[in-house]
mmCIF file of C-alpha atoms and ligand atoms in Angstrom:
data_model
loop_
_atom_site.group_PDB
_atom_site.id
_atom_site.type_symbol
_atom_site.label_atom_id
_atom_site.label_comp_id
_atom_site.label_asym_id
_atom_site.label_seq_id
_atom_site.Cartn_x
_atom_site.Cartn_y
_atom_site.Cartn_z
ATOM 1 C CA MET A 23 -17.841 14.705 -7.154
ATOM 2 C CA LYS A 24 -19.335 12.673 -4.303
ATOM 3 C CA GLU A 25 -20.256 9.988 -6.815
ATOM 4 C CA SER A 26 -16.750 9.921 -8.241
ATOM 5 C CA ILE A 27 -14.989 8.900 -5.058
ATOM 6 C CA PRO A 28 -16.450 5.372 -4.703
ATOM 7 C CA LEU A 29 -15.817 4.906 -8.425
ATOM 8 C CA THR A 30 -12.149 5.692 -7.869
ATOM 9 C CA TRP A 31 -12.021 3.190 -5.036
ATOM 10 C CA ARG A 32 -13.536 0.485 -7.197
ATOM 11 C CA LYS A 33 -10.968 1.158 -9.899
ATOM 12 C CA ILE A 34 -8.115 0.663 -7.475
ATOM 13 C CA PRO A 35 -9.298 -1.733 -4.748
ATOM 14 C CA GLU A 36 -5.743 -2.770 -3.888
ATOM 15 C CA ARG A 37 -4.858 0.800 -2.927
ATOM 16 C CA TYR A 38 -8.018 1.239 -0.904
ATOM 17 C CA GLY A 39 -8.201 -2.040 0.934
ATOM 18 C CA LEU A 40 -4.739 -3.589 0.647
ATOM 19 C CA ILE A 41 -5.957 -6.563 -1.322
ATOM 20 C CA GLY A 42 -3.656 -9.039 -3.019
ATOM 21 C CA THR A 43 -3.803 -12.548 -4.313
ATOM 22 C CA LYS A 44 -2.663 -15.810 -2.830
ATOM 23 C CA CYS A 45 -1.778 -18.916 -4.814
ATOM 24 C CA GLU A 46 -3.447 -21.906 -3.161
ATOM 25 C CA THR A 47 -1.122 -24.269 -4.994
ATOM 26 C CA CYS A 48 2.209 -22.971 -3.676
ATOM 27 C CA GLY A 49 1.031 -20.599 -0.921
ATOM 28 C CA LYS A 50 2.818 -17.528 -2.243
ATOM 29 C CA VAL A 51 1.120 -14.148 -1.795
ATOM 30 C CA TYR A 52 1.270 -11.269 -4.221
ATOM 31 C CA PHE A 53 0.794 -7.557 -3.948
ATOM 32 C CA PRO A 54 -0.352 -5.897 -6.146
ATOM 33 C CA PRO A 55 -2.722 -8.752 -7.062
ATOM 34 C CA ARG A 56 -1.638 -10.892 -9.992
ATOM 35 C CA PRO A 57 -3.857 -12.803 -12.408
ATOM 36 C CA ILE A 58 -1.355 -15.676 -12.724
ATOM 37 C CA CYS A 59 1.098 -17.237 -10.258
ATOM 38 C CA PRO A 60 4.463 -16.898 -12.058
ATOM 39 C CA LYS A 61 5.755 -19.952 -10.211
ATOM 40 C CA CYS A 62 2.862 -22.366 -10.855
ATOM 41 C CA ARG A 63 1.558 -20.908 -14.138
ATOM 42 C CA ARG A 64 -1.455 -22.966 -15.246
ATOM 43 C CA LYS A 65 -1.447 -25.088 -12.089
ATOM 44 C CA GLY A 66 -1.722 -22.033 -9.863
ATOM 45 C CA ARG A 67 -5.050 -21.295 -8.199
ATOM 46 C CA LEU A 68 -5.176 -17.645 -7.213
ATOM 47 C CA ARG A 69 -7.702 -16.199 -4.844
ATOM 48 C CA GLU A 70 -8.099 -12.694 -3.504
ATOM 49 C CA ILE A 71 -6.935 -12.042 0.015
ATOM 50 C CA LYS A 72 -7.200 -8.990 2.203
ATOM 51 C CA PHE A 73 -3.999 -8.355 4.087
ATOM 52 C CA SER A 74 -4.112 -7.690 7.822
ATOM 53 C CA GLY A 75 -2.001 -4.589 7.250
ATOM 54 C CA LYS A 76 0.505 -5.660 9.895
ATOM 55 C CA GLY A 77 4.137 -6.133 9.027
ATOM 56 C CA LYS A 78 7.653 -4.860 9.517
ATOM 57 C CA VAL A 79 9.994 -2.460 7.774
ATOM 58 C CA TYR A 80 12.120 -4.294 5.229
ATOM 59 C CA THR A 81 13.953 -1.216 3.964
ATOM 60 C CA HIS A 82 13.253 2.504 4.053
ATOM 61 C CA THR A 83 14.332 5.872 2.697
ATOM 62 C CA THR A 84 13.585 9.475 3.609
ATOM 63 C CA ILE A 85 12.266 11.755 0.866
ATOM 64 C CA TYR A 86 13.390 15.394 1.051
ATOM 65 C CA SER A 87 12.349 16.470 -2.446
ATOM 66 C CA ALA A 88 8.750 15.533 -3.160
ATOM 67 C CA PRO A 89 6.868 15.219 -6.442
ATOM 68 C CA THR A 90 4.143 17.740 -7.300
ATOM 69 C CA GLY A 91 1.270 17.551 -4.870
ATOM 70 C CA PHE A 92 3.353 16.165 -1.992
ATOM 71 C CA GLU A 93 5.627 19.175 -1.285
ATOM 72 C CA ASP A 94 3.975 19.998 2.026
ATOM 73 C CA GLN A 95 4.779 16.544 3.401
ATOM 74 C CA VAL A 96 8.592 16.570 3.244
ATOM 75 C CA PRO A 97 10.578 15.104 4.776
ATOM 76 C CA TYR A 98 8.679 11.827 4.795
ATOM 77 C CA VAL A 99 9.580 8.170 4.939
ATOM 78 C CA ILE A 100 8.862 5.664 2.197
ATOM 79 C CA ALA A 101 9.407 2.031 3.133
ATOM 80 C CA ILE A 102 9.045 -1.426 1.751
ATOM 81 C CA ILE A 103 6.889 -3.235 4.279
ATOM 82 C CA GLU A 104 7.077 -6.979 4.578
ATOM 83 C CA LEU A 105 3.502 -7.940 5.450
ATOM 84 C CA GLU A 106 2.946 -10.769 7.920
ATOM 85 C CA GLU A 107 1.332 -12.785 5.109
ATOM 86 C CA GLY A 108 4.644 -12.604 3.218
ATOM 87 C CA ALA A 109 4.096 -10.029 0.449
ATOM 88 C CA LYS A 110 6.068 -6.806 0.221
ATOM 89 C CA VAL A 111 4.386 -3.457 -0.323
ATOM 90 C CA LEU A 112 5.686 0.069 -0.801
ATOM 91 C CA GLY A 113 4.137 2.642 1.471
ATOM 92 C CA GLN A 114 4.599 5.847 3.393
ATOM 93 C CA ILE A 115 5.252 5.743 7.137
ATOM 94 C CA VAL A 116 3.346 8.481 8.945
ATOM 95 C CA ASP A 117 3.057 9.917 12.475
ATOM 96 C CA CYS A 118 6.764 9.706 13.263
ATOM 97 C CA GLU A 119 10.114 11.406 12.734
ATOM 98 C CA PRO A 120 12.196 9.909 9.911
ATOM 99 C CA ASP A 121 14.936 8.725 12.302
ATOM 100 C CA GLU A 122 12.443 6.674 14.326
ATOM 101 C CA VAL A 123 11.969 4.261 11.428
ATOM 102 C CA LYS A 124 14.352 1.296 11.561
ATOM 103 C CA ILE A 125 14.704 -1.899 9.576
ATOM 104 C CA GLY A 126 12.569 -4.456 11.398
ATOM 105 C CA SER A 127 10.278 -1.888 13.043
ATOM 106 C CA GLY A 128 6.712 -3.177 13.429
ATOM 107 C CA VAL A 129 4.085 -1.274 11.456
ATOM 108 C CA GLU A 130 0.359 -1.361 10.813
ATOM 109 C CA LYS A 131 -1.827 0.006 8.062
ATOM 110 C CA VAL A 132 -3.665 3.296 8.514
ATOM 111 C CA PHE A 133 -6.191 4.833 6.156
ATOM 112 C CA ARG A 134 -5.131 8.313 5.081
ATOM 113 C CA LEU A 135 -5.514 11.040 2.547
ATOM 114 C CA ILE A 136 -3.005 10.462 -0.227
ATOM 115 C CA GLN A 137 -3.561 13.288 -2.665
ATOM 116 C CA ARG A 138 -5.984 16.169 -2.777
ATOM 117 C CA ASP A 139 -5.234 17.991 -6.037
ATOM 118 C CA ASP A 140 -5.663 15.194 -8.523
ATOM 119 C CA PRO A 141 -6.050 16.350 -12.171
ATOM 120 C CA GLU A 142 -9.539 14.798 -12.204
ATOM 121 C CA GLY A 143 -10.505 16.798 -9.137
ATOM 122 C CA LEU A 144 -10.812 13.739 -6.951
ATOM 123 C CA ILE A 145 -9.592 13.230 -3.436
ATOM 124 C CA HIS A 146 -7.670 10.013 -3.076
ATOM 125 C CA TYR A 147 -7.504 8.050 0.113
ATOM 126 C CA GLY A 148 -5.493 4.955 0.626
ATOM 127 C CA PHE A 149 -3.286 3.086 3.002
ATOM 128 C CA LYS A 150 -0.171 4.304 4.711
ATOM 129 C CA PHE A 151 1.635 2.788 7.664
ATOM 130 C CA ARG A 152 2.530 3.822 11.183
ATOM 131 C CA LEU A 153 4.939 2.399 13.726
ATOM 132 C CA VAL A 154 3.465 0.143 16.411
HETATM 133 ZN ZN1 ZN B 4 1.740 -20.762 -7.120
#
């Protein structure tokens, strides 16, 4: 099982490290990473970038009825975060009451346990966000 965890991280680097792609031709950033810039097509030159993890709340919602494996976390806040690099990412906001989260609130990435009872028996960690 110890060997499986790094393997899981390698399979999903964008969830582990908040990695996206940036098109050097037009400057647009993408998350999750894309193989092709839809704007530039063949002219696009994409490179991997690691986001700072800082951004602000673009929109948010509070979840009161959680999917299997997340029941003990309700209520919790899911938000679309607009990262300072320009991409938008969906993530959970932790360490606060749901009514503290407002559109425009500043947030930063934190590294947290996401799910413990995965069908493969793995423990998944990944990024969440907290208010700053
Ligand atoms: Zn482009």
